């Protein structure tokens, strides 16, 4: 299949969609020490950890966004890279309610492309409820006889059609994979908008979506269009394929299957085993 992308957002739309105002922040630290919790780099590292978590759990009802960074330190590991030690609160992606605190380490390696993440979080939401929510969400999508299609989610007023919410939530989970992969110590990503989505009705048990998503790169302000294929079955790792086209026309293609290095430990492993 030939795939092309051209879409870009105007500056007005960009302002409406930007969830957080980013400060200029200090220069990247080059020696061991405490970072300011307000620092752009601490927030960026915490978001990398959450991208990893949202992708790895593959649970549309458990998507988390960053609340506040409480603690952040960074250590330089000679010859290897910078390791961030973070403590932060998280919010439900949709309702913005507090859903627990996370401890994470994010290691930006000098050579390997994607950051290595280790994250443990507490839950305020009942885990059985989360699994049930995922399942009813899944059932709704399976019962779809006409494929879901849509454009501009959210629209320029920040509104999401209720019928498109499941497709949007899976776009958030799927794009988390590529945002985790693309992130570096100095470059962070937000998924600004789903430009278009198309569901493929499958014969097996999976839910299958094709997306064109717009990523907003921080602090360059570049808008990047990515084609994303997301295949989801509850209780299985999310399958993600993507292809991006940035303004300078560099392209990348990667594939994820939930088995990548980086790790969730402790409480998450237990929960995942029951998932
Ligand atoms: C998460 O928990 C595991 C097991 O309890 C521990 O080994 C690991 O260091 C923890 N990770 C973080 C970032 O605190």
PDB file of N, CA and C and ligand atoms in Angstrom, residues 103-105 118-120 265-266, ligand 1:
ATOM      1  N   UNK A 103       7.219   5.751  40.447  1.00  0.00           N
ATOM      2  CA  UNK A 103       8.666   5.859  40.566  1.00  0.00           C
ATOM      3  C   UNK A 103       9.228   5.328  39.253  1.00  0.00           C
ATOM      4  N   UNK A 104      10.145   6.070  38.664  1.00  0.00           N
ATOM      5  CA  UNK A 104      10.677   5.608  37.376  1.00  0.00           C
ATOM      6  C   UNK A 104      12.138   5.982  37.226  1.00  0.00           C
ATOM      7  N   UNK A 105      12.843   5.160  36.478  1.00  0.00           N
ATOM      8  CA  UNK A 105      14.159   5.575  36.000  1.00  0.00           C
ATOM      9  C   UNK A 105      14.097   5.600  34.478  1.00  0.00           C
ATOM     10  N   UNK A 118      12.299   2.059  33.428  1.00  0.00           N
ATOM     11  CA  UNK A 118      11.838   1.171  34.494  1.00  0.00           C
ATOM     12  C   UNK A 118      10.826   1.974  35.287  1.00  0.00           C
ATOM     13  N   UNK A 119       9.615   1.430  35.446  1.00  0.00           N
ATOM     14  CA  UNK A 119       8.577   2.229  36.116  1.00  0.00           C
ATOM     15  C   UNK A 119       7.666   1.347  36.968  1.00  0.00           C
ATOM     16  N   UNK A 120       7.384   1.825  38.176  1.00  0.00           N
ATOM     17  CA  UNK A 120       6.420   1.187  39.082  1.00  0.00           C
ATOM     18  C   UNK A 120       5.437   2.257  39.523  1.00  0.00           C
ATOM     19  N   UNK A 265       7.969  -3.294  36.562  1.00  0.00           N
ATOM     20  CA  UNK A 265       8.293  -4.271  37.591  1.00  0.00           C
ATOM     21  C   UNK A 265       7.239  -4.320  38.665  1.00  0.00           C
ATOM     22  N   UNK A 266       7.487  -5.195  39.637  1.00  0.00           N
ATOM     23  CA  UNK A 266       6.718  -5.202  40.873  1.00  0.00           C
ATOM     24  C   UNK A 266       5.235  -5.240  40.610  1.00  0.00           C
TER      25      UNK A 266
HETATM   26  C1  LIG B   1      10.343  -1.304  40.707  1.00  0.00           C
HETATM   27  O1  LIG B   1      10.181  -2.442  41.525  1.00  0.00           O
HETATM   28  C2  LIG B   1      11.196  -3.438  41.363  1.00  0.00           C
HETATM   29  C3  LIG B   1      10.817  -4.647  42.192  1.00  0.00           C
HETATM   30  O2  LIG B   1      10.261  -4.295  43.404  1.00  0.00           O
HETATM   31  C4  LIG B   1      12.562  -2.843  41.717  1.00  0.00           C
HETATM   32  O3  LIG B   1      13.563  -3.811  41.514  1.00  0.00           O
HETATM   33  C5  LIG B   1      12.824  -1.649  40.830  1.00  0.00           C
HETATM   34  O4  LIG B   1      14.036  -1.024  41.195  1.00  0.00           O
HETATM   35  C6  LIG B   1      11.678  -0.627  40.948  1.00  0.00           C
HETATM   36  N1  LIG B   1      11.900   0.431  39.974  1.00  0.00           N
HETATM   37  C7  LIG B   1      11.898   1.725  40.302  1.00  0.00           C
HETATM   38  C8  LIG B   1      12.138   2.677  39.202  1.00  0.00           C
HETATM   39  O5  LIG B   1      11.698   2.124  41.423  1.00  0.00           O
END
